[in-house]
mmCIF file of the C-alpha atoms, coordinates in Angstrom:
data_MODEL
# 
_entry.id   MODEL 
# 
loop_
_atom_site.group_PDB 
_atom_site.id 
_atom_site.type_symbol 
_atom_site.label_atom_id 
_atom_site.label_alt_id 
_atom_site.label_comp_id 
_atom_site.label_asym_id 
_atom_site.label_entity_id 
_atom_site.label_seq_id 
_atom_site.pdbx_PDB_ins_code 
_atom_site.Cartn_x 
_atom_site.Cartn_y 
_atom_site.Cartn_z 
_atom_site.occupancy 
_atom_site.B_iso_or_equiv 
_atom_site.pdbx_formal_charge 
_atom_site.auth_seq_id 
_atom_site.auth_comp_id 
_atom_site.auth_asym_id 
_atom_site.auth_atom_id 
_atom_site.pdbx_PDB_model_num 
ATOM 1   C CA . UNK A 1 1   ? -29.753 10.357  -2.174 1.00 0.00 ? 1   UNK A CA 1 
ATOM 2   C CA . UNK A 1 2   ? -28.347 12.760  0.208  1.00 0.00 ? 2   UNK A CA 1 
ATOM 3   C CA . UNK A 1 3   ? -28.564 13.093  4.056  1.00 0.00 ? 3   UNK A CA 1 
ATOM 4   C CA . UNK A 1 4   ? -27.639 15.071  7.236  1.00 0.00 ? 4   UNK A CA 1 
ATOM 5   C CA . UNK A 1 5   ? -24.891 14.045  8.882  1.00 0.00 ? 5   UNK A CA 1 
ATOM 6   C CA . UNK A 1 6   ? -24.406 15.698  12.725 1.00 0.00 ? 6   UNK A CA 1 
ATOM 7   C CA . UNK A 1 7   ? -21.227 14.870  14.881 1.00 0.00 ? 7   UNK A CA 1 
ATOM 8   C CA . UNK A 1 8   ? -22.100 15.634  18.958 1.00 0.00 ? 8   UNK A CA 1 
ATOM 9   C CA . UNK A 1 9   ? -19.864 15.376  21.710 1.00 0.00 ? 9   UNK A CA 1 
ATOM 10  C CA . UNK A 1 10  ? -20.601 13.491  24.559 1.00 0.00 ? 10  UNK A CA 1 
ATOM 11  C CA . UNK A 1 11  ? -19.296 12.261  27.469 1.00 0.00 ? 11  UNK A CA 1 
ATOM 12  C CA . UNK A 1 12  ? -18.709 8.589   25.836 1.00 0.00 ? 12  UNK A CA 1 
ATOM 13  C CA . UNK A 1 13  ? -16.766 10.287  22.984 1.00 0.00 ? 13  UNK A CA 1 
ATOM 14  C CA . UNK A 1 14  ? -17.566 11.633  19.726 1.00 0.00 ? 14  UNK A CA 1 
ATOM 15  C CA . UNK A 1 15  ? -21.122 10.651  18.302 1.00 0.00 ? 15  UNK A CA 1 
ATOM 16  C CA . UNK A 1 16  ? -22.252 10.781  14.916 1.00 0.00 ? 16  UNK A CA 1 
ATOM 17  C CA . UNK A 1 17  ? -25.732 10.375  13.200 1.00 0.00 ? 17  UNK A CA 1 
ATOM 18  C CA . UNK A 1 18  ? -26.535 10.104  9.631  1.00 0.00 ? 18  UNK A CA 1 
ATOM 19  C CA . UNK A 1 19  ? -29.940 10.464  8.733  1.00 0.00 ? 19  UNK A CA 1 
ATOM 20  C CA . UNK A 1 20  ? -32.499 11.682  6.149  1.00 0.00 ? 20  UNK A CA 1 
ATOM 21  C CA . UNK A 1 21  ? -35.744 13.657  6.661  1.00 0.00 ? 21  UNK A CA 1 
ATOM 22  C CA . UNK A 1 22  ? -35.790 13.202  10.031 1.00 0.00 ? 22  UNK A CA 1 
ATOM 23  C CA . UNK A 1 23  ? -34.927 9.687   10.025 1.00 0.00 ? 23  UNK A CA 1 
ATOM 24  C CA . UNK A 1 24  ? -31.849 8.123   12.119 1.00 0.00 ? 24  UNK A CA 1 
ATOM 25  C CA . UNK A 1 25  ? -30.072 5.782   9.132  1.00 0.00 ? 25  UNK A CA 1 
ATOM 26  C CA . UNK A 1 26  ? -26.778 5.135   11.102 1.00 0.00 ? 26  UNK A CA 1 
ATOM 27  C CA . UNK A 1 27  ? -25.216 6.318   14.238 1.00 0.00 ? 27  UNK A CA 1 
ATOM 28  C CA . UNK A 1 28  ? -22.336 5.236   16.544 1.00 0.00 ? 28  UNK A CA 1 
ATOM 29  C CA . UNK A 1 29  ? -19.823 6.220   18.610 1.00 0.00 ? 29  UNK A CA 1 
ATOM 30  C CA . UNK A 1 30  ? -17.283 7.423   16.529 1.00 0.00 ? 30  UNK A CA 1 
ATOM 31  C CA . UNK A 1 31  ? -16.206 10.870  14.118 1.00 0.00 ? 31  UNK A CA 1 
ATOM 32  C CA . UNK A 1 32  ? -15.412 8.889   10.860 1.00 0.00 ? 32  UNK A CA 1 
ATOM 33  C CA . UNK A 1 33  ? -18.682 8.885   9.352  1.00 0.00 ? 33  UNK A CA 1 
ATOM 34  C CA . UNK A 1 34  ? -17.555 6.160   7.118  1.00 0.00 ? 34  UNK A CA 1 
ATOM 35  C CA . UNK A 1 35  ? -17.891 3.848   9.699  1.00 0.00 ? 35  UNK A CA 1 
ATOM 36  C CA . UNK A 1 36  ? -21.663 4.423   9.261  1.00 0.00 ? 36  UNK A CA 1 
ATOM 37  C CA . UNK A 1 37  ? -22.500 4.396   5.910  1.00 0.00 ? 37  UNK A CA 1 
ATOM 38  C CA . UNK A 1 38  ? -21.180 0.710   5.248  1.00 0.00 ? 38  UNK A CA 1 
ATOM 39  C CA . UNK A 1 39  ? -24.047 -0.277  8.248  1.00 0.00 ? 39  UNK A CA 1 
ATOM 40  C CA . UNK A 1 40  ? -26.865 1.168   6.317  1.00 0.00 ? 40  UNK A CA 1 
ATOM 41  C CA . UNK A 1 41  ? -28.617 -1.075  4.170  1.00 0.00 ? 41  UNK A CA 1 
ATOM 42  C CA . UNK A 1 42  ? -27.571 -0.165  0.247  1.00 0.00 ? 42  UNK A CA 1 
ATOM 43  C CA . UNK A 1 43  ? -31.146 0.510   -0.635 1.00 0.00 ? 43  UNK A CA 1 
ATOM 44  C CA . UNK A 1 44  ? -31.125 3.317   1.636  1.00 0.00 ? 44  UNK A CA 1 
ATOM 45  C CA . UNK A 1 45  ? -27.163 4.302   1.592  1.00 0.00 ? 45  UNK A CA 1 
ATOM 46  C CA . UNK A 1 46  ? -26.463 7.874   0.847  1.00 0.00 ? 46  UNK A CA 1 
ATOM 47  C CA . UNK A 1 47  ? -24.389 9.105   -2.142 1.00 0.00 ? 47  UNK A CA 1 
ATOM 48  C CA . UNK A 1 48  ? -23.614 12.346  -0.073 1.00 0.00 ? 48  UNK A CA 1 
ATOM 49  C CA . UNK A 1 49  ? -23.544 13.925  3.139  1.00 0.00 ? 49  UNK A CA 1 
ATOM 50  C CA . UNK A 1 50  ? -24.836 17.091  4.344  1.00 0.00 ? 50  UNK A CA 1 
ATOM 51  C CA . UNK A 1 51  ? -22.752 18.755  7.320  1.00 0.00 ? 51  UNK A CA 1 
ATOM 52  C CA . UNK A 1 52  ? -25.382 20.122  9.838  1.00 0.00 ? 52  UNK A CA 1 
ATOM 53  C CA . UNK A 1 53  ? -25.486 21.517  13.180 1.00 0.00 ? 53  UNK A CA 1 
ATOM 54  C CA . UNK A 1 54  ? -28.385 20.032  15.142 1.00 0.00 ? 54  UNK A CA 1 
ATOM 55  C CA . UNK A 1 55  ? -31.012 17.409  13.865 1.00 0.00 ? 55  UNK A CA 1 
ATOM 56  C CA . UNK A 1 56  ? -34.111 18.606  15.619 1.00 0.00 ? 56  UNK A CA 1 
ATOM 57  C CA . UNK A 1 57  ? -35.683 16.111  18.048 1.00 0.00 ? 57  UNK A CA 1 
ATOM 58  C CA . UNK A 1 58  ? -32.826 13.501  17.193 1.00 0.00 ? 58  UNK A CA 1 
ATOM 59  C CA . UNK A 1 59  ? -29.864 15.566  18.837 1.00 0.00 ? 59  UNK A CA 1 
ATOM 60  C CA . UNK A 1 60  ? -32.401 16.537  21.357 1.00 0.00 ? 60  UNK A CA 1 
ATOM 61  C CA . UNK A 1 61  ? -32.849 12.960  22.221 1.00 0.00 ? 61  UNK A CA 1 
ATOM 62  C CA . UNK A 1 62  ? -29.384 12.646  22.618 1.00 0.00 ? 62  UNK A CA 1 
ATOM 63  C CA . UNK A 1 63  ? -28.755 15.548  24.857 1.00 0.00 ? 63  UNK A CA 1 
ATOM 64  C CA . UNK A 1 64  ? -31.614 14.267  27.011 1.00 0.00 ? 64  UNK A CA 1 
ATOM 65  C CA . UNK A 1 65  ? -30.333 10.790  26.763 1.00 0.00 ? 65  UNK A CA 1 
ATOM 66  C CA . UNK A 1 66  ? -27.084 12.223  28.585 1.00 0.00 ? 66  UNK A CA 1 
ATOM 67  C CA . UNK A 1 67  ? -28.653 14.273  31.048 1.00 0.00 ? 67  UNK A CA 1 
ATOM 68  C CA . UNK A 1 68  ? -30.344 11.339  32.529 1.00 0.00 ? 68  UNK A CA 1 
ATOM 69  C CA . UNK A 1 69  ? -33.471 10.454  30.131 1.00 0.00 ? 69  UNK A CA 1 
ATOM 70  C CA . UNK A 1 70  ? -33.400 8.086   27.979 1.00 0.00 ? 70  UNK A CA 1 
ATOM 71  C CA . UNK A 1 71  ? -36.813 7.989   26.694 1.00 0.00 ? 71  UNK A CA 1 
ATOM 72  C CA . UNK A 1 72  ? -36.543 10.479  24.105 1.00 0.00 ? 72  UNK A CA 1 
ATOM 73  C CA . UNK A 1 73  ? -34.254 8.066   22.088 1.00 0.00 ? 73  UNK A CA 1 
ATOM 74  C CA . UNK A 1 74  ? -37.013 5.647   22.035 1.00 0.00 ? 74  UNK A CA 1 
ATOM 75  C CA . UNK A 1 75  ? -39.319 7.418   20.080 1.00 0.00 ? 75  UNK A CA 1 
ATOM 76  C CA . UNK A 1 76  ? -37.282 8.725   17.495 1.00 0.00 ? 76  UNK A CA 1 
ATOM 77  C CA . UNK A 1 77  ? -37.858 7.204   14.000 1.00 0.00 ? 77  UNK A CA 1 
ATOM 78  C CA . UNK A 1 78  ? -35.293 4.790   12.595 1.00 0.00 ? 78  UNK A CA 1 
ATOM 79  C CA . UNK A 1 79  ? -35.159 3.193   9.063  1.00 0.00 ? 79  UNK A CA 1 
ATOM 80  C CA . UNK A 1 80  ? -33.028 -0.142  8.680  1.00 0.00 ? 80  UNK A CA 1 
ATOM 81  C CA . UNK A 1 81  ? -33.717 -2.902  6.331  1.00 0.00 ? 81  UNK A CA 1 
ATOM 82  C CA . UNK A 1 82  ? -33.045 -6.495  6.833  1.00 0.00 ? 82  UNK A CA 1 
ATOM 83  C CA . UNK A 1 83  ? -35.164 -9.589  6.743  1.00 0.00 ? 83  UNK A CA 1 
ATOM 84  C CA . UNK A 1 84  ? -38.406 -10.050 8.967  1.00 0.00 ? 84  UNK A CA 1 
ATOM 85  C CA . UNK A 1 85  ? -37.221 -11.499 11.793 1.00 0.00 ? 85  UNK A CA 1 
ATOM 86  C CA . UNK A 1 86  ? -33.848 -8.745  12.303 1.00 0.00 ? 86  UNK A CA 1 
ATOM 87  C CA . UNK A 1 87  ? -36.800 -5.864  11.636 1.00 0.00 ? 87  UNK A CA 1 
ATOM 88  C CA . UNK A 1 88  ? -38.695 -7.071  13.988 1.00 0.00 ? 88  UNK A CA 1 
ATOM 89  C CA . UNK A 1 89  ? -36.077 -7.651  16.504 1.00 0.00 ? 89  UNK A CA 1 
ATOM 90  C CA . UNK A 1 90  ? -34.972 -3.875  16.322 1.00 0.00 ? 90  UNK A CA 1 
ATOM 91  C CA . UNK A 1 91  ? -38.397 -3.076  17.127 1.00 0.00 ? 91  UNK A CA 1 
ATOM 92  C CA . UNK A 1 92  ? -38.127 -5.298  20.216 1.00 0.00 ? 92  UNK A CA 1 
ATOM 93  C CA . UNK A 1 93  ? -34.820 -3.482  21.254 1.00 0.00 ? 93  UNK A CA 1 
ATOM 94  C CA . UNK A 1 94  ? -36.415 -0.398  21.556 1.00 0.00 ? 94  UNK A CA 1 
ATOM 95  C CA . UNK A 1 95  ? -38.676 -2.151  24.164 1.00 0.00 ? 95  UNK A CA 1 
ATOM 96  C CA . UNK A 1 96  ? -36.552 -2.917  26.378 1.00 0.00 ? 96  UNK A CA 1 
ATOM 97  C CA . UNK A 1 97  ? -36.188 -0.793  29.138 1.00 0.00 ? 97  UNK A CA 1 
ATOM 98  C CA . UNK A 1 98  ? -33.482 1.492   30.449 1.00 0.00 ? 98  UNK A CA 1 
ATOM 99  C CA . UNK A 1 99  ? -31.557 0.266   33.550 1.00 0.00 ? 99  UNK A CA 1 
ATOM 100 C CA . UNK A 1 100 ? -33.157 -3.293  33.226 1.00 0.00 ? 100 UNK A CA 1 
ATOM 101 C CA . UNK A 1 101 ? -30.874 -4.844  30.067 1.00 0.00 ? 101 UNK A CA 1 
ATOM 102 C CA . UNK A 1 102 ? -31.703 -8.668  29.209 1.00 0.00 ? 102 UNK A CA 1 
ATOM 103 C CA . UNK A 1 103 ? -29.591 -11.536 28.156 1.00 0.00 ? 103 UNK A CA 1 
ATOM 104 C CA . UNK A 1 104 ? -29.590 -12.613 24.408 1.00 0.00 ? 104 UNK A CA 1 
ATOM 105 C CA . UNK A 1 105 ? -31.368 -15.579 25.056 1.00 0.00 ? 105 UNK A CA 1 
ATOM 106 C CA . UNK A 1 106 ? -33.832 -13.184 26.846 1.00 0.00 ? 106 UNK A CA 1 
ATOM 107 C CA . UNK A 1 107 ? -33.886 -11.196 23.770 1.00 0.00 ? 107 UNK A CA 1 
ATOM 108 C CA . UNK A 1 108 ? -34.568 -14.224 21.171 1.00 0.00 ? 108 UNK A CA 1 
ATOM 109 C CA . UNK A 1 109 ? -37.858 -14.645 23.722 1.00 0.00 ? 109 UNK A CA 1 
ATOM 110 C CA . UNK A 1 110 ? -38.747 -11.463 23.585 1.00 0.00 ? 110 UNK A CA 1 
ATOM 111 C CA . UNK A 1 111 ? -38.488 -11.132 19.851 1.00 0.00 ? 111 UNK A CA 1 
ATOM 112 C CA . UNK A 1 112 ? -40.764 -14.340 19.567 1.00 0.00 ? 112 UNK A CA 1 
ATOM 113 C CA . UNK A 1 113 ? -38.274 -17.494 18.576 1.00 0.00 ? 113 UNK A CA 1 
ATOM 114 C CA . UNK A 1 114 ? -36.616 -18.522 22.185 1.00 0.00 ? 114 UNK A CA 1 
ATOM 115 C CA . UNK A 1 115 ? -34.226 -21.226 20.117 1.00 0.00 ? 115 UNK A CA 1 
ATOM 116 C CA . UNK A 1 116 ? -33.016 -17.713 18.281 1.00 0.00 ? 116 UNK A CA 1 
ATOM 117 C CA . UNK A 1 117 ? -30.808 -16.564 20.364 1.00 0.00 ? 117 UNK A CA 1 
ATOM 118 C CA . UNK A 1 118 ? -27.748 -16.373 17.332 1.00 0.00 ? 118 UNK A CA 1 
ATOM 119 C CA . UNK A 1 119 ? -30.328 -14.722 15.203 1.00 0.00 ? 119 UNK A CA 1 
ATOM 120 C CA . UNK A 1 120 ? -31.116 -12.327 18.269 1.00 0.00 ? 120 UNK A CA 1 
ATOM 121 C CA . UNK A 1 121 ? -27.223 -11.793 18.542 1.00 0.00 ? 121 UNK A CA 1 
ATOM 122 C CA . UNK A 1 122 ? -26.633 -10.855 15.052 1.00 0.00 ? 122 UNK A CA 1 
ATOM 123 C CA . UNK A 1 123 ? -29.117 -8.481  15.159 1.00 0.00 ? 123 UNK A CA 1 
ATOM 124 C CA . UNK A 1 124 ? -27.558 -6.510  17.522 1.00 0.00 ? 124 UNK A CA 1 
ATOM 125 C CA . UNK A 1 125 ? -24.314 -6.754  15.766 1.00 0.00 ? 125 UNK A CA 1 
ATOM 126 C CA . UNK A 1 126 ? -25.775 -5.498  12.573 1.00 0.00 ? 126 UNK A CA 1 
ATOM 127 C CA . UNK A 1 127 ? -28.038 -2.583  14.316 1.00 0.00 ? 127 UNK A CA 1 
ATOM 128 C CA . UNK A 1 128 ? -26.994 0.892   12.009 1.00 0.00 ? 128 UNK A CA 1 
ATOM 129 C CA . UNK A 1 129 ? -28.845 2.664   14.904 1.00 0.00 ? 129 UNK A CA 1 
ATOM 130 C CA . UNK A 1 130 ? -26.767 2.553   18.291 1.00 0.00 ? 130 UNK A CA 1 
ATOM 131 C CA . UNK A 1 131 ? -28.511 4.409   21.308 1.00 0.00 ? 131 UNK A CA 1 
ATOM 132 C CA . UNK A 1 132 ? -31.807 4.862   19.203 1.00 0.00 ? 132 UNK A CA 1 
ATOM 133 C CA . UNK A 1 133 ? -32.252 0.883   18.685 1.00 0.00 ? 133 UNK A CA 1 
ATOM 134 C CA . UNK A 1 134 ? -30.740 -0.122  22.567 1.00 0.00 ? 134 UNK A CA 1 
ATOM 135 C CA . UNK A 1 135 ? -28.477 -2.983  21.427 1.00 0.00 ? 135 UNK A CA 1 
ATOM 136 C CA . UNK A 1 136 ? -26.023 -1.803  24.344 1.00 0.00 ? 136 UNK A CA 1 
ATOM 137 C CA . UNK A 1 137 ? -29.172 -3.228  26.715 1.00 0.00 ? 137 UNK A CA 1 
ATOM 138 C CA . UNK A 1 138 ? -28.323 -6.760  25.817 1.00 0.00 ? 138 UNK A CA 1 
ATOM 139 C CA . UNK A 1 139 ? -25.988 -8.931  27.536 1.00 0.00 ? 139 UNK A CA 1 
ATOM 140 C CA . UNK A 1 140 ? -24.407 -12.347 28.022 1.00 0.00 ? 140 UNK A CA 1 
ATOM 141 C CA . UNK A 1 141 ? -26.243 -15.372 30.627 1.00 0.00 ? 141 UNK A CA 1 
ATOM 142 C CA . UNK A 1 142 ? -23.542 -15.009 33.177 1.00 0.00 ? 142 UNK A CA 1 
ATOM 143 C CA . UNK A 1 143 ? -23.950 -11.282 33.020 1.00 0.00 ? 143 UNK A CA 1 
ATOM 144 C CA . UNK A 1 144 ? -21.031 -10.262 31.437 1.00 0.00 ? 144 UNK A CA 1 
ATOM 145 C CA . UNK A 1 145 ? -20.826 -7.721  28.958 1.00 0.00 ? 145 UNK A CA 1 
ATOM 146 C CA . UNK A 1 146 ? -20.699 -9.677  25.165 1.00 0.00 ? 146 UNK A CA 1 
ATOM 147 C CA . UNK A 1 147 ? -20.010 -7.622  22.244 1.00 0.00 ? 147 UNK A CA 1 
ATOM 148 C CA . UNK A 1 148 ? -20.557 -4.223  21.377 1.00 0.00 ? 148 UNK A CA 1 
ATOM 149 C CA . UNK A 1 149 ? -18.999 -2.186  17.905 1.00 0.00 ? 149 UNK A CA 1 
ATOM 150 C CA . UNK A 1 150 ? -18.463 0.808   19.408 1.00 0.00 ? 150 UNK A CA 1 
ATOM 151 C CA . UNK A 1 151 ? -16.591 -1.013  22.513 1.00 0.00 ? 151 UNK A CA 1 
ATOM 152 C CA . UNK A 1 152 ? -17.152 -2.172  25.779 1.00 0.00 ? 152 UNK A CA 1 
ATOM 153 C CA . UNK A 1 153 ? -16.131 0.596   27.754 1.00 0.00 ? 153 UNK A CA 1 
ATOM 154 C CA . UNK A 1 154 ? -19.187 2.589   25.779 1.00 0.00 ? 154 UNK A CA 1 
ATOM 155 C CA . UNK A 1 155 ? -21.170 -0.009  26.556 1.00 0.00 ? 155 UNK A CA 1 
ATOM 156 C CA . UNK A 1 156 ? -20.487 -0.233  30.419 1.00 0.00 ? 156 UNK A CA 1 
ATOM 157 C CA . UNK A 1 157 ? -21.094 3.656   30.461 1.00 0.00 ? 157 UNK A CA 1 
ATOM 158 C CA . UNK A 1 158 ? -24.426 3.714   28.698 1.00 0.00 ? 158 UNK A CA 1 
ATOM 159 C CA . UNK A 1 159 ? -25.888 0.629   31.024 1.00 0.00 ? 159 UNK A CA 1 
ATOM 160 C CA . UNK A 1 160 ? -23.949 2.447   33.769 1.00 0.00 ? 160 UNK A CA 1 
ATOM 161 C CA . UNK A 1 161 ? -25.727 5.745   33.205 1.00 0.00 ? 161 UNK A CA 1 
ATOM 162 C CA . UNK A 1 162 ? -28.925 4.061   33.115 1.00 0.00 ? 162 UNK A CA 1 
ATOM 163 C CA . UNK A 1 163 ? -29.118 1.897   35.943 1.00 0.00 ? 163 UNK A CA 1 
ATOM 164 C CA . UNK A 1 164 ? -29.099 5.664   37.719 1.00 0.00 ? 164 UNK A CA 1 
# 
């Protein structure tokens, strides 16, 4: 299986999405693809990589993500595969609105099992799709930052440059 793999630069550093037929399978905050590919589920891990230039409405979504609008991100399409309740928390990610993050506990609500809150956390550690699945959105009770794989100063600028 091959897909497209497009390194932008933005102001948070070098960004880099892998995906297939129009389909995000991995992105992150980084220029070593190969700290993708190990996030994407081995049913749907590439054997190679196609250099390309743009992506469409992907990079689009990320230019627009940078110039102030987030929305875009939101509706582009995103394949990860995990058990039910990790699918279905991605899909609650993307829910979750720009400028207002919640707390994990928050999250394991949202995503339908309030005692879930580990469940909810692991999740977001083992989201393949940063910026199009908002893990950065989610935070600790007291309202610090928690975790984040692509680090916590990219984190404080993406819920930075939402909050406006």
């Amino acid at each position: 299986m091959k897909a497209q793999l497009l390194q932008m630069t933005t102001p948070d550093g070098p960004f880099t999405i892998l995906a297939q037929d129009g389909v995000v399978l991995s992105s992150g905050w980084t220029d070593n693809p190969g700290e993708l590919t190990g996030q994407i589920h081995p049913s749907l891990r590439p054997g190679t990589l196609e250099p390309v230039t743009g992506l469409g409405d992907i990079s689009s979504a990320v230019e627009a993500f940078y110039a102030g609008d987030p929305v875009p991100a939101m509706s582009v399409p995103v394949r990860q595969v995990s058990g039910p309740f990790r699918v279905h928390a991605w899909d609650v990610l993307r829910l979750v609105q720009p400028g207002q993050p919640v707390t994990y506990a928050r999250y394991a609500e949202l995503a339908g099992n309030p005692r879930a809150v580990r469940a909810a956390a692991s999740a977001c550690a083992f989201n393949a799709a940063a910026l199009f699945v908002p893990c950065h959105r989610v935070i600790r009770t007291d309202g610090t930052l928690g975790g984040f794989r692509w680090g916590l100063p990219v984190k404080r600028s993406l819920l930075a440059r939402e909050a406006g």
